[in-house]
Amino acid sequence: MHTLENVSAKNMDIKNNKILILGASTWHIPWLKKAKALGFIVYATDWSKTAEGKDVPHHFSPIDLRDKEATLAYAQKHQVGAIFTSAEIGVQTAAYVAAKMGLHYHSEKLAFCATNKFAMREKAQMIGIDIPGYQLASTLAGTLIAAGQIGFPLIIKPVDNFSSKGIYVINNQDELEKAFFKSIACSFDGKVLIEEFMTGTEGSVEALIKNGVPYIMGISKKQKSSLPYRYDLLLEYPGDYSPAQLALIKQFVNKLVSGFEIKNGIIHIEIMVKQLEIKLIEFAIRGCGSKVVTHLMPALTNYDVMAYALWNAFGIQKPILFSTKNYGVLKFIMLPKGKIKHITGKETIRKLPGILDFDIERKSGDLIEEIEDGRNRPGYLLAYSENKKELNMIVKHALTALKLEYQ
Ligand SMILES: Nc1ncnc2c1ncn2[C@@H]1O[C@H](COP(=O)(O)OP(=O)(O)OP(=O)(O)O)[C@@H](O)[C@H]1O
Ligand SMILES: [Mg+2]
């Protein structure tokens, strides 16, 4: 791998090597470890004082990632030289702190557009990015009027949540009346979007940005949950798009990056592809979750993606050197309903060649119920190979090693 770590000792062209990372749960541990390996002094926050990664950074404080003032006070107290987050919920706070302290991060305007689904739609429309029809609502009456304009089927979603929480596909008024209350309860701001239901194949684009230029690491094709839920079940890199579709996806990425004025860092874009039409589902100014950015992208590109992003937090853009040759997959492991008696095979699977990571976040005695959103998927598998056929074999073989018994 082209490692960027070896430049750390020499590259103290930064005077202040303290970095504040927002988020210390399991998913953030790779970032905390990488920041330490690069030689930075690492401060971290998380709402939970027992966050799994709390002992990884040099310093930790239990601060809610949404708490802008407390995060700013912590950052100022320790005079950090950089701020970074891989958590969607931390993006606006990071932008706020960066603006107050003159650190390198996305502008507050971009942070808002990238995390508020209504603001994102408004800006996308302004810059000519294809999107579904949409309406904002905060009451049931308003939602019904909006539905009259959009038509069924439609999507209802909170303007400011994630992991597909509170997102439903709706076919008629009865369903809408029930879903409205569930959906609005998931909005911090008390607002929902009513959107035209797009059809097609879903995909995602993972890219690094350097001085406004996107460098694409991977373009996936997805398999989704069955309706009415809309969480991901499988992401395959690279997705098998036609050359014409790939050219359009790249054009789409360029237009989005320049239109939203994204200067540096990592982005994750979700798209709907229907023949030669590409529409925006949403994008994020952080890496794709579920270890795609921390595990899968480095394996696909043979490039130190996390080091790039962390140096970028100090305003230093390292050279981007990669060619994407490998195949990769993120598969969510869904389990049948019932009460688990035993799970075995986890350790065996993790050690298999080509497996980047695997986990079933359930234990004996846990009840598996209907999975409604991405946050409650029971497990995941990340694998890669130089050869697509071999990758399919790796995944198949790994899954046979998982043994589950129900009570
Ligand atoms: N207008 C739409 N038409 C069709 N499907 C949609 C639309 N909006 C959202 N979806 C589906 O719902 C899923 C979740 O929507 P979205 O990405 O906006 O929300 P999210 O809460 O950020 O979810 P996640 O964290 O899972 O990406 C999308 O991946 C897509 O499958
Ligand atoms: Mg999404």
JSON list of N, CA, C and O and ligand atoms in Angstrom, two decimals, residues 117 121 132-133 155 157 161-165 167 169 195-199 202 222 224 230-232 268 270 272 281-282 286 374 377, ligand 1:
[
{"chain": "A", "resi": 117, "resn": "LYS", "atom": "N", "xyz": [-31.73, 17.19, 4.34]},
{"chain": "A", "resi": 117, "resn": "LYS", "atom": "CA", "xyz": [-32.17, 16.67, 3.04]},
{"chain": "A", "resi": 117, "resn": "LYS", "atom": "C", "xyz": [-32.97, 17.71, 2.23]},
{"chain": "A", "resi": 117, "resn": "LYS", "atom": "O", "xyz": [-32.95, 17.67, 1.00]},
{"chain": "A", "resi": 121, "resn": "ARG", "atom": "N", "xyz": [-31.80, 19.24, -1.44]},
{"chain": "A", "resi": 121, "resn": "ARG", "atom": "CA", "xyz": [-32.67, 19.26, -2.63]},
{"chain": "A", "resi": 121, "resn": "ARG", "atom": "C", "xyz": [-32.74, 20.67, -3.24]},
{"chain": "A", "resi": 121, "resn": "ARG", "atom": "O", "xyz": [-32.66, 20.82, -4.46]},
{"chain": "A", "resi": 132, "resn": "PRO", "atom": "N", "xyz": [-35.51, 13.88, -7.53]},
{"chain": "A", "resi": 132, "resn": "PRO", "atom": "CA", "xyz": [-36.94, 13.61, -7.62]},
{"chain": "A", "resi": 132, "resn": "PRO", "atom": "C", "xyz": [-37.75, 14.84, -7.21]},
{"chain": "A", "resi": 132, "resn": "PRO", "atom": "O", "xyz": [-37.21, 15.74, -6.55]},
{"chain": "A", "resi": 133, "resn": "GLY", "atom": "N", "xyz": [-39.04, 14.88, -7.58]},
{"chain": "A", "resi": 133, "resn": "GLY", "atom": "CA", "xyz": [-39.90, 15.95, -7.09]},
{"chain": "A", "resi": 133, "resn": "GLY", "atom": "C", "xyz": [-39.97, 15.88, -5.58]},
{"chain": "A", "resi": 133, "resn": "GLY", "atom": "O", "xyz": [-39.92, 14.77, -5.01]},
{"chain": "A", "resi": 155, "resn": "ILE", "atom": "N", "xyz": [-42.19, 8.71, -1.29]},
{"chain": "A", "resi": 155, "resn": "ILE", "atom": "CA", "xyz": [-41.29, 8.42, -0.15]},
{"chain": "A", "resi": 155, "resn": "ILE", "atom": "C", "xyz": [-41.51, 9.49, 0.89]},
{"chain": "A", "resi": 155, "resn": "ILE", "atom": "O", "xyz": [-41.61, 10.68, 0.55]},
{"chain": "A", "resi": 157, "resn": "LYS", "atom": "N", "xyz": [-39.69, 10.97, 4.38]},
{"chain": "A", "resi": 157, "resn": "LYS", "atom": "CA", "xyz": [-38.43, 10.86, 5.15]},
{"chain": "A", "resi": 157, "resn": "LYS", "atom": "C", "xyz": [-38.22, 12.07, 6.04]},
{"chain": "A", "resi": 157, "resn": "LYS", "atom": "O", "xyz": [-38.58, 13.20, 5.64]},
{"chain": "A", "resi": 161, "resn": "ASN", "atom": "N", "xyz": [-32.39, 12.92, 9.49]},
{"chain": "A", "resi": 161, "resn": "ASN", "atom": "CA", "xyz": [-31.92, 11.72, 10.17]},
{"chain": "A", "resi": 161, "resn": "ASN", "atom": "C", "xyz": [-31.11, 10.91, 9.17]},
{"chain": "A", "resi": 161, "resn": "ASN", "atom": "O", "xyz": [-30.81, 11.39, 8.08]},
{"chain": "A", "resi": 162, "resn": "PHE", "atom": "N", "xyz": [-30.72, 9.69, 9.54]},
{"chain": "A", "resi": 162, "resn": "PHE", "atom": "CA", "xyz": [-29.90, 8.86, 8.64]},
{"chain": "A", "resi": 162, "resn": "PHE", "atom": "C", "xyz": [-30.15, 7.40, 8.94]},
{"chain": "A", "resi": 162, "resn": "PHE", "atom": "O", "xyz": [-31.03, 7.07, 9.75]},
{"chain": "A", "resi": 163, "resn": "SER", "atom": "N", "xyz": [-29.40, 6.51, 8.28]},
{"chain": "A", "resi": 163, "resn": "SER", "atom": "CA", "xyz": [-29.59, 5.05, 8.40]},
{"chain": "A", "resi": 163, "resn": "SER", "atom": "C", "xyz": [-31.01, 4.64, 8.02]},
{"chain": "A", "resi": 163, "resn": "SER", "atom": "O", "xyz": [-31.55, 3.70, 8.60]},
{"chain": "A", "resi": 164, "resn": "SER", "atom": "N", "xyz": [-31.61, 5.36, 7.12]},
{"chain": "A", "resi": 164, "resn": "SER", "atom": "CA", "xyz": [-32.97, 5.07, 6.62]},
{"chain": "A", "resi": 164, "resn": "SER", "atom": "C", "xyz": [-34.02, 5.11, 7.73]},
{"chain": "A", "resi": 164, "resn": "SER", "atom": "O", "xyz": [-35.09, 4.51, 7.59]},
{"chain": "A", "resi": 165, "resn": "LYS", "atom": "N", "xyz": [-33.70, 5.79, 8.81]},
{"chain": "A", "resi": 165, "resn": "LYS", "atom": "CA", "xyz": [-34.64, 5.86, 9.93]},
{"chain": "A", "resi": 165, "resn": "LYS", "atom": "C", "xyz": [-35.84, 6.73, 9.58]},
{"chain": "A", "resi": 165, "resn": "LYS", "atom": "O", "xyz": [-35.67, 7.85, 9.10]},
{"chain": "A", "resi": 167, "resn": "ILE", "atom": "N", "xyz": [-37.92, 6.30, 7.18]},
{"chain": "A", "resi": 167, "resn": "ILE", "atom": "CA", "xyz": [-38.13, 6.41, 5.72]},
{"chain": "A", "resi": 167, "resn": "ILE", "atom": "C", "xyz": [-39.05, 5.29, 5.26]},
{"chain": "A", "resi": 167, "resn": "ILE", "atom": "O", "xyz": [-38.79, 4.12, 5.54]},
{"chain": "A", "resi": 169, "resn": "VAL", "atom": "N", "xyz": [-41.78, 3.85, 2.00]},
{"chain": "A", "resi": 169, "resn": "VAL", "atom": "CA", "xyz": [-42.40, 3.96, 0.67]},
{"chain": "A", "resi": 169, "resn": "VAL", "atom": "C", "xyz": [-43.90, 3.86, 0.91]},
{"chain": "A", "resi": 169, "resn": "VAL", "atom": "O", "xyz": [-44.37, 2.95, 1.60]},
{"chain": "A", "resi": 195, "resn": "GLU", "atom": "N", "xyz": [-41.36, 12.85, -1.22]},
{"chain": "A", "resi": 195, "resn": "GLU", "atom": "CA", "xyz": [-40.64, 12.81, -2.50]},
{"chain": "A", "resi": 195, "resn": "GLU", "atom": "C", "xyz": [-41.27, 11.85, -3.48]},
{"chain": "A", "resi": 195, "resn": "GLU", "atom": "O", "xyz": [-41.81, 10.80, -3.08]},
{"chain": "A", "resi": 196, "resn": "GLU", "atom": "N", "xyz": [-41.13, 12.19, -4.72]},
{"chain": "A", "resi": 196, "resn": "GLU", "atom": "CA", "xyz": [-41.50, 11.27, -5.80]},
{"chain": "A", "resi": 196, "resn": "GLU", "atom": "C", "xyz": [-40.68, 10.00, -5.63]},
{"chain": "A", "resi": 196, "resn": "GLU", "atom": "O", "xyz": [-39.49, 10.06, -5.31]},
{"chain": "A", "resi": 197, "resn": "PHE", "atom": "N", "xyz": [-41.29, 8.84, -5.80]},
{"chain": "A", "resi": 197, "resn": "PHE", "atom": "CA", "xyz": [-40.57, 7.58, -5.64]},
{"chain": "A", "resi": 197, "resn": "PHE", "atom": "C", "xyz": [-39.83, 7.25, -6.94]},
{"chain": "A", "resi": 197, "resn": "PHE", "atom": "O", "xyz": [-40.44, 6.95, -7.96]},
{"chain": "A", "resi": 198, "resn": "MET", "atom": "N", "xyz": [-38.51, 7.33, -6.87]},
{"chain": "A", "resi": 198, "resn": "MET", "atom": "CA", "xyz": [-37.71, 7.04, -8.07]},
{"chain": "A", "resi": 198, "resn": "MET", "atom": "C", "xyz": [-37.54, 5.54, -8.21]},
{"chain": "A", "resi": 198, "resn": "MET", "atom": "O", "xyz": [-37.42, 4.83, -7.21]},
{"chain": "A", "resi": 199, "resn": "THR", "atom": "N", "xyz": [-37.50, 5.08, -9.45]},
{"chain": "A", "resi": 199, "resn": "THR", "atom": "CA", "xyz": [-37.22, 3.65, -9.66]},
{"chain": "A", "resi": 199, "resn": "THR", "atom": "C", "xyz": [-35.92, 3.54, -10.45]},
{"chain": "A", "resi": 199, "resn": "THR", "atom": "O", "xyz": [-35.48, 4.51, -11.07]},
{"chain": "A", "resi": 202, "resn": "GLU", "atom": "N", "xyz": [-29.93, 1.30, -7.63]},
{"chain": "A", "resi": 202, "resn": "GLU", "atom": "CA", "xyz": [-29.21, 2.23, -6.76]},
{"chain": "A", "resi": 202, "resn": "GLU", "atom": "C", "xyz": [-27.72, 1.93, -6.75]},
{"chain": "A", "resi": 202, "resn": "GLU", "atom": "O", "xyz": [-27.30, 0.78, -6.88]},
{"chain": "A", "resi": 222, "resn": "LYS", "atom": "N", "xyz": [-26.10, -1.55, -5.79]},
{"chain": "A", "resi": 222, "resn": "LYS", "atom": "CA", "xyz": [-26.64, -2.03, -4.52]},
{"chain": "A", "resi": 222, "resn": "LYS", "atom": "C", "xyz": [-27.80, -2.99, -4.68]},
{"chain": "A", "resi": 222, "resn": "LYS", "atom": "O", "xyz": [-28.53, -2.92, -5.65]},
{"chain": "A", "resi": 224, "resn": "LYS", "atom": "N", "xyz": [-31.19, -3.74, -2.30]},
{"chain": "A", "resi": 224, "resn": "LYS", "atom": "CA", "xyz": [-31.90, -3.10, -1.19]},
{"chain": "A", "resi": 224, "resn": "LYS", "atom": "C", "xyz": [-32.81, -4.08, -0.47]},
{"chain": "A", "resi": 224, "resn": "LYS", "atom": "O", "xyz": [-33.16, -5.14, -0.99]},
{"chain": "A", "resi": 230, "resn": "ARG", "atom": "N", "xyz": [-36.10, 0.68, 3.25]},
{"chain": "A", "resi": 230, "resn": "ARG", "atom": "CA", "xyz": [-35.17, 1.04, 2.18]},
{"chain": "A", "resi": 230, "resn": "ARG", "atom": "C", "xyz": [-33.72, 1.03, 2.61]},
{"chain": "A", "resi": 230, "resn": "ARG", "atom": "O", "xyz": [-32.94, 1.86, 2.22]},
{"chain": "A", "resi": 231, "resn": "TYR", "atom": "N", "xyz": [-33.33, 0.05, 3.42]},
{"chain": "A", "resi": 231, "resn": "TYR", "atom": "CA", "xyz": [-31.91, -0.02, 3.80]},
{"chain": "A", "resi": 231, "resn": "TYR", "atom": "C", "xyz": [-31.16, -0.93, 2.82]},
{"chain": "A", "resi": 231, "resn": "TYR", "atom": "O", "xyz": [-31.77, -1.71, 2.07]},
{"chain": "A", "resi": 232, "resn": "ASP", "atom": "N", "xyz": [-29.83, -0.81, 2.83]},
{"chain": "A", "resi": 232, "resn": "ASP", "atom": "CA", "xyz": [-29.00, -1.59, 1.91]},
{"chain": "A", "resi": 232, "resn": "ASP", "atom": "C", "xyz": [-28.78, -3.01, 2.42]},
{"chain": "A", "resi": 232, "resn": "ASP", "atom": "O", "xyz": [-28.61, -3.24, 3.62]},
{"chain": "A", "resi": 268, "resn": "HIS", "atom": "N", "xyz": [-19.33, 10.71, -0.21]},
{"chain": "A", "resi": 268, "resn": "HIS", "atom": "CA", "xyz": [-20.08, 9.48, -0.46]},
{"chain": "A", "resi": 268, "resn": "HIS", "atom": "C", "xyz": [-21.39, 9.93, -1.11]},
{"chain": "A", "resi": 268, "resn": "HIS", "atom": "O", "xyz": [-22.13, 10.70, -0.51]},
{"chain": "A", "resi": 270, "resn": "GLU", "atom": "N", "xyz": [-24.98, 8.91, -3.13]},
{"chain": "A", "resi": 270, "resn": "GLU", "atom": "CA", "xyz": [-25.93, 7.84, -3.42]},
{"chain": "A", "resi": 270, "resn": "GLU", "atom": "C", "xyz": [-26.78, 8.24, -4.62]},
{"chain": "A", "resi": 270, "resn": "GLU", "atom": "O", "xyz": [-27.33, 9.36, -4.64]},
{"chain": "A", "resi": 272, "resn": "MET", "atom": "N", "xyz": [-29.47, 7.07, -8.10]},
{"chain": "A", "resi": 272, "resn": "MET", "atom": "CA", "xyz": [-30.44, 6.16, -8.72]},
{"chain": "A", "resi": 272, "resn": "MET", "atom": "C", "xyz": [-30.14, 6.19, -10.22]},
{"chain": "A", "resi": 272, "resn": "MET", "atom": "O", "xyz": [-30.11, 7.26, -10.83]},
{"chain": "A", "resi": 281, "resn": "ILE", "atom": "N", "xyz": [-29.84, 10.65, -4.91]},
{"chain": "A", "resi": 281, "resn": "ILE", "atom": "CA", "xyz": [-30.62, 10.29, -3.71]},
{"chain": "A", "resi": 281, "resn": "ILE", "atom": "C", "xyz": [-30.14, 11.24, -2.61]},
{"chain": "A", "resi": 281, "resn": "ILE", "atom": "O", "xyz": [-30.90, 12.03, -2.09]},
{"chain": "A", "resi": 282, "resn": "GLU", "atom": "N", "xyz": [-28.85, 11.18, -2.31]},
{"chain": "A", "resi": 282, "resn": "GLU", "atom": "CA", "xyz": [-28.26, 12.13, -1.36]},
{"chain": "A", "resi": 282, "resn": "GLU", "atom": "C", "xyz": [-26.75, 11.98, -1.41]},
{"chain": "A", "resi": 282, "resn": "GLU", "atom": "O", "xyz": [-26.23, 11.03, -2.00]},
{"chain": "A", "resi": 286, "resn": "ARG", "atom": "N", "xyz": [-18.50, 12.96, 4.13]},
{"chain": "A", "resi": 286, "resn": "ARG", "atom": "CA", "xyz": [-17.74, 12.03, 4.98]},
{"chain": "A", "resi": 286, "resn": "ARG", "atom": "C", "xyz": [-17.71, 10.72, 4.22]},
{"chain": "A", "resi": 286, "resn": "ARG", "atom": "O", "xyz": [-18.41, 10.58, 3.21]},
{"chain": "A", "resi": 374, "resn": "GLY", "atom": "N", "xyz": [-31.52, 0.67, 8.72]},
{"chain": "A", "resi": 374, "resn": "GLY", "atom": "CA", "xyz": [-30.13, 0.25, 8.62]},
{"chain": "A", "resi": 374, "resn": "GLY", "atom": "C", "xyz": [-29.41, 0.08, 9.95]},
{"chain": "A", "resi": 374, "resn": "GLY", "atom": "O", "xyz": [-28.45, -0.68, 10.06]},
{"chain": "A", "resi": 377, "resn": "ARG", "atom": "N", "xyz": [-29.50, -3.70, 11.39]},
{"chain": "A", "resi": 377, "resn": "ARG", "atom": "CA", "xyz": [-29.07, -4.90, 10.66]},
{"chain": "A", "resi": 377, "resn": "ARG", "atom": "C", "xyz": [-28.13, -5.70, 11.56]},
{"chain": "A", "resi": 377, "resn": "ARG", "atom": "O", "xyz": [-27.21, -5.14, 12.15]},
{"chain": "B", "resi": 1, "resn": "LIG", "atom": "N1", "xyz": [-37.08, 9.81, -3.68]},
{"chain": "B", "resi": 1, "resn": "LIG", "atom": "C1", "xyz": [-36.73, 8.53, -3.53]},
{"chain": "B", "resi": 1, "resn": "LIG", "atom": "N2", "xyz": [-37.10, 7.59, -4.43]},
{"chain": "B", "resi": 1, "resn": "LIG", "atom": "C2", "xyz": [-36.81, 6.29, -4.26]},
{"chain": "B", "resi": 1, "resn": "LIG", "atom": "N3", "xyz": [-36.10, 5.84, -3.24]},
{"chain": "B", "resi": 1, "resn": "LIG", "atom": "C3", "xyz": [-35.66, 6.72, -2.32]},
{"chain": "B", "resi": 1, "resn": "LIG", "atom": "C4", "xyz": [-35.93, 8.12, -2.42]},
{"chain": "B", "resi": 1, "resn": "LIG", "atom": "N4", "xyz": [-35.39, 8.73, -1.35]},
{"chain": "B", "resi": 1, "resn": "LIG", "atom": "C5", "xyz": [-34.83, 7.77, -0.62]},
{"chain": "B", "resi": 1, "resn": "LIG", "atom": "N5", "xyz": [-34.97, 6.56, -1.19]},
{"chain": "B", "resi": 1, "resn": "LIG", "atom": "C6", "xyz": [-34.52, 5.26, -0.67]},
{"chain": "B", "resi": 1, "resn": "LIG", "atom": "O1", "xyz": [-34.38, 5.35, 0.73]},
{"chain": "B", "resi": 1, "resn": "LIG", "atom": "C7", "xyz": [-33.02, 5.11, 1.10]},
{"chain": "B", "resi": 1, "resn": "LIG", "atom": "C8", "xyz": [-32.64, 6.01, 2.24]},
{"chain": "B", "resi": 1, "resn": "LIG", "atom": "O2", "xyz": [-32.81, 7.35, 1.85]},
{"chain": "B", "resi": 1, "resn": "LIG", "atom": "P1", "xyz": [-31.74, 8.46, 2.21]},
{"chain": "B", "resi": 1, "resn": "LIG", "atom": "O3", "xyz": [-30.42, 8.01, 1.74]},
{"chain": "B", "resi": 1, "resn": "LIG", "atom": "O4", "xyz": [-32.25, 9.75, 1.73]},
{"chain": "B", "resi": 1, "resn": "LIG", "atom": "O5", "xyz": [-31.81, 8.44, 3.79]},
{"chain": "B", "resi": 1, "resn": "LIG", "atom": "P2", "xyz": [-30.79, 8.07, 4.96]},
{"chain": "B", "resi": 1, "resn": "LIG", "atom": "O6", "xyz": [-31.58, 8.08, 6.20]},
{"chain": "B", "resi": 1, "resn": "LIG", "atom": "O7", "xyz": [-29.63, 8.97, 4.84]},
{"chain": "B", "resi": 1, "resn": "LIG", "atom": "O8", "xyz": [-30.40, 6.60, 4.68]},
{"chain": "B", "resi": 1, "resn": "LIG", "atom": "P3", "xyz": [-28.99, 5.87, 4.62]},
{"chain": "B", "resi": 1, "resn": "LIG", "atom": "O9", "xyz": [-28.22, 6.30, 5.81]},
{"chain": "B", "resi": 1, "resn": "LIG", "atom": "O10", "xyz": [-29.44, 4.44, 4.65]},
{"chain": "B", "resi": 1, "resn": "LIG", "atom": "O11", "xyz": [-28.35, 6.27, 3.34]},
{"chain": "B", "resi": 1, "resn": "LIG", "atom": "C9", "xyz": [-32.22, 5.36, -0.16]},
{"chain": "B", "resi": 1, "resn": "LIG", "atom": "O12", "xyz": [-31.02, 4.64, -0.16]},
{"chain": "B", "resi": 1, "resn": "LIG", "atom": "C10", "xyz": [-33.18, 4.88, -1.21]},
{"chain": "B", "resi": 1, "resn": "LIG", "atom": "O13", "xyz": [-33.19, 3.47, -1.27]}
]
